[in-house]
Amino acid sequence: MNERDVLLNELAQGLRPMSQGIEWFDSLGQEEQSEVLLFLRHHCVQARAVAEDAPESIRRAGMRPTHTPAVLISRGRIDEQLGKIAGLAPLDERRKAFRLLIAVLAIADARRRERFCSDGCSHWWHRLSAA
């Protein structure tokens, strides 16, 4: 666990405002931003994101269905689409990708927590609110 992991999980759990997350993300260089997006993509897959998470993720991210990341997540296999979203290059698209991937992680991890961790678990990120 490092500071970045904690921050991203706090954003996904609503323990930090997204404005703070965007400010942090914008302070990173392009290579670091790409690493963060790939990290988020990996954790969305690990949390078992499903295609049905797309509409709510788009809504939570506050984007229109016509924005590139929203279009991508709505088409095809979710794991492949998350990879395409994480690979977006223009800054404004990376910013949207960041918001969307945080929303996907929030939805998928909340479902995982409810289904598999409701009686307790060893996931450190599920204990952030108690920290």
mmCIF file with all atom_site columns, C-alpha atoms in Angstrom:
data_model
loop_
_atom_site.group_PDB
_atom_site.id
_atom_site.type_symbol
_atom_site.label_atom_id
_atom_site.label_alt_id
_atom_site.label_comp_id
_atom_site.label_asym_id
_atom_site.label_entity_id
_atom_site.label_seq_id
_atom_site.pdbx_PDB_ins_code
_atom_site.Cartn_x
_atom_site.Cartn_y
_atom_site.Cartn_z
_atom_site.occupancy
_atom_site.B_iso_or_equiv
_atom_site.pdbx_formal_charge
_atom_site.auth_seq_id
_atom_site.auth_comp_id
_atom_site.auth_asym_id
_atom_site.auth_atom_id
_atom_site.pdbx_PDB_model_num
ATOM 1   C CA . MET A 1 1   ? 0.000   0.000   0.000   1.00 0.00 ? 1   MET A CA 1
ATOM 2   C CA . ASN A 1 2   ? 1.305   3.447   -0.889  1.00 0.00 ? 2   ASN A CA 1
ATOM 3   C CA . GLU A 1 3   ? -0.045  6.995   -0.855  1.00 0.00 ? 3   GLU A CA 1
ATOM 4   C CA . ARG A 1 4   ? -1.360  6.731   -4.427  1.00 0.00 ? 4   ARG A CA 1
ATOM 5   C CA . ASP A 1 5   ? -3.239  3.498   -3.675  1.00 0.00 ? 5   ASP A CA 1
ATOM 6   C CA . VAL A 1 6   ? -4.831  5.026   -0.593  1.00 0.00 ? 6   VAL A CA 1
ATOM 7   C CA . LEU A 1 7   ? -5.834  8.199   -2.462  1.00 0.00 ? 7   LEU A CA 1
ATOM 8   C CA . LEU A 1 8   ? -7.428  6.298   -5.354  1.00 0.00 ? 8   LEU A CA 1
ATOM 9   C CA . ASN A 1 9   ? -9.361  4.016   -3.025  1.00 0.00 ? 9   ASN A CA 1
ATOM 10  C CA . GLU A 1 10  ? -10.503 6.979   -0.934  1.00 0.00 ? 10  GLU A CA 1
ATOM 11  C CA . LEU A 1 11  ? -11.799 8.615   -4.110  1.00 0.00 ? 11  LEU A CA 1
ATOM 12  C CA . ALA A 1 12  ? -13.612 5.432   -5.147  1.00 0.00 ? 12  ALA A CA 1
ATOM 13  C CA . GLN A 1 13  ? -15.197 5.137   -1.707  1.00 0.00 ? 13  GLN A CA 1
ATOM 14  C CA . GLY A 1 14  ? -16.261 8.786   -1.607  1.00 0.00 ? 14  GLY A CA 1
ATOM 15  C CA . LEU A 1 15  ? -13.931 9.543   1.308   1.00 0.00 ? 15  LEU A CA 1
ATOM 16  C CA . ARG A 1 16  ? -12.288 12.332  -0.727  1.00 0.00 ? 16  ARG A CA 1
ATOM 17  C CA . PRO A 1 17  ? -13.945 14.739  -3.160  1.00 0.00 ? 17  PRO A CA 1
ATOM 18  C CA . MET A 1 18  ? -13.338 14.111  -6.851  1.00 0.00 ? 18  MET A CA 1
ATOM 19  C CA . SER A 1 19  ? -12.139 17.721  -7.231  1.00 0.00 ? 19  SER A CA 1
ATOM 20  C CA . GLN A 1 20  ? -9.182  16.805  -5.026  1.00 0.00 ? 20  GLN A CA 1
ATOM 21  C CA . GLY A 1 21  ? -8.539  13.733  -7.155  1.00 0.00 ? 21  GLY A CA 1
ATOM 22  C CA . ILE A 1 22  ? -8.607  15.730  -10.386 1.00 0.00 ? 22  ILE A CA 1
ATOM 23  C CA . GLU A 1 23  ? -6.232  18.311  -8.922  1.00 0.00 ? 23  GLU A CA 1
ATOM 24  C CA . TRP A 1 24  ? -3.845  15.517  -7.910  1.00 0.00 ? 24  TRP A CA 1
ATOM 25  C CA . PHE A 1 25  ? -4.169  13.768  -11.302 1.00 0.00 ? 25  PHE A CA 1
ATOM 26  C CA . ASP A 1 26  ? -3.522  17.025  -13.168 1.00 0.00 ? 26  ASP A CA 1
ATOM 27  C CA . SER A 1 27  ? -0.328  17.567  -11.145 1.00 0.00 ? 27  SER A CA 1
ATOM 28  C CA . LEU A 1 28  ? 1.147   14.345  -12.543 1.00 0.00 ? 28  LEU A CA 1
ATOM 29  C CA . GLY A 1 29  ? 3.193   14.092  -15.720 1.00 0.00 ? 29  GLY A CA 1
ATOM 30  C CA . GLN A 1 30  ? 1.760   12.280  -18.731 1.00 0.00 ? 30  GLN A CA 1
ATOM 31  C CA . GLU A 1 31  ? 3.669   9.055   -17.987 1.00 0.00 ? 31  GLU A CA 1
ATOM 32  C CA . GLU A 1 32  ? 2.503   9.037   -14.362 1.00 0.00 ? 32  GLU A CA 1
ATOM 33  C CA . GLN A 1 33  ? -1.065  9.711   -15.469 1.00 0.00 ? 33  GLN A CA 1
ATOM 34  C CA . SER A 1 34  ? -0.869  6.730   -17.816 1.00 0.00 ? 34  SER A CA 1
ATOM 35  C CA . GLU A 1 35  ? 0.423   4.557   -14.959 1.00 0.00 ? 35  GLU A CA 1
ATOM 36  C CA . VAL A 1 36  ? -2.483  5.674   -12.749 1.00 0.00 ? 36  VAL A CA 1
ATOM 37  C CA . LEU A 1 37  ? -5.026  4.885   -15.464 1.00 0.00 ? 37  LEU A CA 1
ATOM 38  C CA . LEU A 1 38  ? -3.514  1.430   -16.007 1.00 0.00 ? 38  LEU A CA 1
ATOM 39  C CA . PHE A 1 39  ? -3.533  0.845   -12.242 1.00 0.00 ? 39  PHE A CA 1
ATOM 40  C CA . LEU A 1 40  ? -7.209  1.810   -12.091 1.00 0.00 ? 40  LEU A CA 1
ATOM 41  C CA . ARG A 1 41  ? -8.033  -0.413  -15.058 1.00 0.00 ? 41  ARG A CA 1
ATOM 42  C CA . HIS A 1 42  ? -6.341  -3.349  -13.347 1.00 0.00 ? 42  HIS A CA 1
ATOM 43  C CA . HIS A 1 43  ? -8.241  -2.777  -10.116 1.00 0.00 ? 43  HIS A CA 1
ATOM 44  C CA . CYS A 1 44  ? -11.566 -2.426  -11.926 1.00 0.00 ? 44  CYS A CA 1
ATOM 45  C CA . VAL A 1 45  ? -10.960 -5.838  -13.503 1.00 0.00 ? 45  VAL A CA 1
ATOM 46  C CA . GLN A 1 46  ? -9.857  -7.288  -10.142 1.00 0.00 ? 46  GLN A CA 1
ATOM 47  C CA . ALA A 1 47  ? -13.054 -5.920  -8.548  1.00 0.00 ? 47  ALA A CA 1
ATOM 48  C CA . ARG A 1 48  ? -14.999 -7.777  -11.267 1.00 0.00 ? 48  ARG A CA 1
ATOM 49  C CA . ALA A 1 49  ? -16.442 -4.833  -13.172 1.00 0.00 ? 49  ALA A CA 1
ATOM 50  C CA . VAL A 1 50  ? -19.164 -5.910  -15.590 1.00 0.00 ? 50  VAL A CA 1
ATOM 51  C CA . ALA A 1 51  ? -20.629 -4.329  -18.715 1.00 0.00 ? 51  ALA A CA 1
ATOM 52  C CA . GLU A 1 52  ? -23.815 -3.499  -16.799 1.00 0.00 ? 52  GLU A CA 1
ATOM 53  C CA . ASP A 1 53  ? -21.766 -1.088  -14.660 1.00 0.00 ? 53  ASP A CA 1
ATOM 54  C CA . ALA A 1 54  ? -21.291 1.238   -17.643 1.00 0.00 ? 54  ALA A CA 1
ATOM 55  C CA . PRO A 1 55  ? -24.430 3.443   -17.452 1.00 0.00 ? 55  PRO A CA 1
ATOM 56  C CA . GLU A 1 56  ? -24.125 4.102   -13.714 1.00 0.00 ? 56  GLU A CA 1
ATOM 57  C CA . SER A 1 57  ? -20.374 4.711   -14.048 1.00 0.00 ? 57  SER A CA 1
ATOM 58  C CA . ILE A 1 58  ? -20.974 7.272   -16.779 1.00 0.00 ? 58  ILE A CA 1
ATOM 59  C CA . ARG A 1 59  ? -23.605 8.986   -14.628 1.00 0.00 ? 59  ARG A CA 1
ATOM 60  C CA . ARG A 1 60  ? -21.393 9.025   -11.525 1.00 0.00 ? 60  ARG A CA 1
ATOM 61  C CA . ALA A 1 61  ? -18.458 10.353  -13.517 1.00 0.00 ? 61  ALA A CA 1
ATOM 62  C CA . GLY A 1 62  ? -20.654 13.249  -14.642 1.00 0.00 ? 62  GLY A CA 1
ATOM 63  C CA . MET A 1 63  ? -20.055 12.776  -18.324 1.00 0.00 ? 63  MET A CA 1
ATOM 64  C CA . ARG A 1 64  ? -22.233 12.706  -21.370 1.00 0.00 ? 64  ARG A CA 1
ATOM 65  C CA . PRO A 1 65  ? -22.731 9.374   -23.145 1.00 0.00 ? 65  PRO A CA 1
ATOM 66  C CA . THR A 1 66  ? -21.038 10.920  -26.199 1.00 0.00 ? 66  THR A CA 1
ATOM 67  C CA . HIS A 1 67  ? -17.687 11.490  -24.448 1.00 0.00 ? 67  HIS A CA 1
ATOM 68  C CA . THR A 1 68  ? -15.029 9.106   -25.747 1.00 0.00 ? 68  THR A CA 1
ATOM 69  C CA . PRO A 1 69  ? -14.532 7.111   -22.512 1.00 0.00 ? 69  PRO A CA 1
ATOM 70  C CA . ALA A 1 70  ? -18.314 6.753   -22.145 1.00 0.00 ? 70  ALA A CA 1
ATOM 71  C CA . VAL A 1 71  ? -18.663 5.509   -25.711 1.00 0.00 ? 71  VAL A CA 1
ATOM 72  C CA . LEU A 1 72  ? -15.829 3.025   -25.205 1.00 0.00 ? 72  LEU A CA 1
ATOM 73  C CA . ILE A 1 73  ? -17.135 1.541   -21.960 1.00 0.00 ? 73  ILE A CA 1
ATOM 74  C CA . SER A 1 74  ? -20.521 1.012   -23.564 1.00 0.00 ? 74  SER A CA 1
ATOM 75  C CA . ARG A 1 75  ? -19.130 -1.198  -26.345 1.00 0.00 ? 75  ARG A CA 1
ATOM 76  C CA . GLY A 1 76  ? -17.763 -4.708  -26.227 1.00 0.00 ? 76  GLY A CA 1
ATOM 77  C CA . ARG A 1 77  ? -15.996 -6.659  -23.501 1.00 0.00 ? 77  ARG A CA 1
ATOM 78  C CA . ILE A 1 78  ? -15.500 -4.505  -20.426 1.00 0.00 ? 78  ILE A CA 1
ATOM 79  C CA . ASP A 1 79  ? -11.918 -5.615  -19.731 1.00 0.00 ? 79  ASP A CA 1
ATOM 80  C CA . GLU A 1 80  ? -10.874 -4.698  -23.284 1.00 0.00 ? 80  GLU A CA 1
ATOM 81  C CA . GLN A 1 81  ? -12.758 -1.405  -23.162 1.00 0.00 ? 81  GLN A CA 1
ATOM 82  C CA . LEU A 1 82  ? -11.207 -0.451  -19.823 1.00 0.00 ? 82  LEU A CA 1
ATOM 83  C CA . GLY A 1 83  ? -7.792  -0.976  -21.427 1.00 0.00 ? 83  GLY A CA 1
ATOM 84  C CA . LYS A 1 84  ? -8.713  1.327   -24.305 1.00 0.00 ? 84  LYS A CA 1
ATOM 85  C CA . ILE A 1 85  ? -9.975  3.946   -21.849 1.00 0.00 ? 85  ILE A CA 1
ATOM 86  C CA . ALA A 1 86  ? -6.749  3.725   -19.832 1.00 0.00 ? 86  ALA A CA 1
ATOM 87  C CA . GLY A 1 87  ? -4.791  4.232   -23.063 1.00 0.00 ? 87  GLY A CA 1
ATOM 88  C CA . LEU A 1 88  ? -6.428  7.507   -24.109 1.00 0.00 ? 88  LEU A CA 1
ATOM 89  C CA . ALA A 1 89  ? -3.741  10.108  -24.811 1.00 0.00 ? 89  ALA A CA 1
ATOM 90  C CA . PRO A 1 90  ? -5.136  13.672  -24.974 1.00 0.00 ? 90  PRO A CA 1
ATOM 91  C CA . LEU A 1 91  ? -5.148  15.381  -21.564 1.00 0.00 ? 91  LEU A CA 1
ATOM 92  C CA . ASP A 1 92  ? -8.886  16.150  -21.556 1.00 0.00 ? 92  ASP A CA 1
ATOM 93  C CA . GLU A 1 93  ? -9.633  12.503  -22.444 1.00 0.00 ? 93  GLU A CA 1
ATOM 94  C CA . ARG A 1 94  ? -7.255  11.234  -19.729 1.00 0.00 ? 94  ARG A CA 1
ATOM 95  C CA . ARG A 1 95  ? -9.044  13.442  -17.203 1.00 0.00 ? 95  ARG A CA 1
ATOM 96  C CA . LYS A 1 96  ? -12.414 11.975  -18.259 1.00 0.00 ? 96  LYS A CA 1
ATOM 97  C CA . ALA A 1 97  ? -10.920 8.473   -18.220 1.00 0.00 ? 97  ALA A CA 1
ATOM 98  C CA . PHE A 1 98  ? -9.714  9.067   -14.661 1.00 0.00 ? 98  PHE A CA 1
ATOM 99  C CA . ARG A 1 99  ? -13.176 10.114  -13.487 1.00 0.00 ? 99  ARG A CA 1
ATOM 100 C CA . LEU A 1 100 ? -14.828 7.188   -15.255 1.00 0.00 ? 100 LEU A CA 1
ATOM 101 C CA . LEU A 1 101 ? -12.386 4.562   -13.991 1.00 0.00 ? 101 LEU A CA 1
ATOM 102 C CA . ILE A 1 102 ? -12.799 5.823   -10.419 1.00 0.00 ? 102 ILE A CA 1
ATOM 103 C CA . ALA A 1 103 ? -16.580 5.468   -10.859 1.00 0.00 ? 103 ALA A CA 1
ATOM 104 C CA . VAL A 1 104 ? -16.249 1.946   -12.278 1.00 0.00 ? 104 VAL A CA 1
ATOM 105 C CA . LEU A 1 105 ? -13.996 0.961   -9.389  1.00 0.00 ? 105 LEU A CA 1
ATOM 106 C CA . ALA A 1 106 ? -16.461 2.430   -6.900  1.00 0.00 ? 106 ALA A CA 1
ATOM 107 C CA . ILE A 1 107 ? -19.351 0.402   -8.296  1.00 0.00 ? 107 ILE A CA 1
ATOM 108 C CA . ALA A 1 108 ? -17.482 -2.871  -8.772  1.00 0.00 ? 108 ALA A CA 1
ATOM 109 C CA . ASP A 1 109 ? -15.726 -2.741  -5.416  1.00 0.00 ? 109 ASP A CA 1
ATOM 110 C CA . ALA A 1 110 ? -18.938 -1.856  -3.553  1.00 0.00 ? 110 ALA A CA 1
ATOM 111 C CA . ARG A 1 111 ? -20.563 -4.923  -5.105  1.00 0.00 ? 111 ARG A CA 1
ATOM 112 C CA . ARG A 1 112 ? -17.548 -7.072  -4.183  1.00 0.00 ? 112 ARG A CA 1
ATOM 113 C CA . ARG A 1 113 ? -17.620 -5.725  -0.636  1.00 0.00 ? 113 ARG A CA 1
ATOM 114 C CA . GLU A 1 114 ? -21.343 -6.516  -0.324  1.00 0.00 ? 114 GLU A CA 1
ATOM 115 C CA . ARG A 1 115 ? -21.115 -10.013 -1.818  1.00 0.00 ? 115 ARG A CA 1
ATOM 116 C CA . PHE A 1 116 ? -17.801 -11.315 -0.572  1.00 0.00 ? 116 PHE A CA 1
ATOM 117 C CA . CYS A 1 117 ? -16.607 -9.099  2.264   1.00 0.00 ? 117 CYS A CA 1
ATOM 118 C CA . SER A 1 118 ? -19.726 -8.331  4.281   1.00 0.00 ? 118 SER A CA 1
ATOM 119 C CA . ASP A 1 119 ? -18.628 -10.687 7.061   1.00 0.00 ? 119 ASP A CA 1
ATOM 120 C CA . GLY A 1 120 ? -15.106 -9.235  7.063   1.00 0.00 ? 120 GLY A CA 1
ATOM 121 C CA . CYS A 1 121 ? -12.096 -9.520  4.816   1.00 0.00 ? 121 CYS A CA 1
ATOM 122 C CA . SER A 1 122 ? -8.388  -8.829  4.686   1.00 0.00 ? 122 SER A CA 1
ATOM 123 C CA . HIS A 1 123 ? -8.583  -6.067  2.026   1.00 0.00 ? 123 HIS A CA 1
ATOM 124 C CA . TRP A 1 124 ? -6.784  -3.059  3.537   1.00 0.00 ? 124 TRP A CA 1
ATOM 125 C CA . TRP A 1 125 ? -8.780  -0.659  1.339   1.00 0.00 ? 125 TRP A CA 1
ATOM 126 C CA . HIS A 1 126 ? -12.033 -1.854  2.889   1.00 0.00 ? 126 HIS A CA 1
ATOM 127 C CA . ARG A 1 127 ? -10.843 -0.483  6.223   1.00 0.00 ? 127 ARG A CA 1
ATOM 128 C CA . LEU A 1 128 ? -10.005 3.065   5.085   1.00 0.00 ? 128 LEU A CA 1
ATOM 129 C CA . SER A 1 129 ? -13.043 4.696   6.642   1.00 0.00 ? 129 SER A CA 1
ATOM 130 C CA . ALA A 1 130 ? -11.977 3.342   10.031  1.00 0.00 ? 130 ALA A CA 1
ATOM 131 C CA . ALA A 1 131 ? -8.448  4.710   9.653   1.00 0.00 ? 131 ALA A CA 1
#
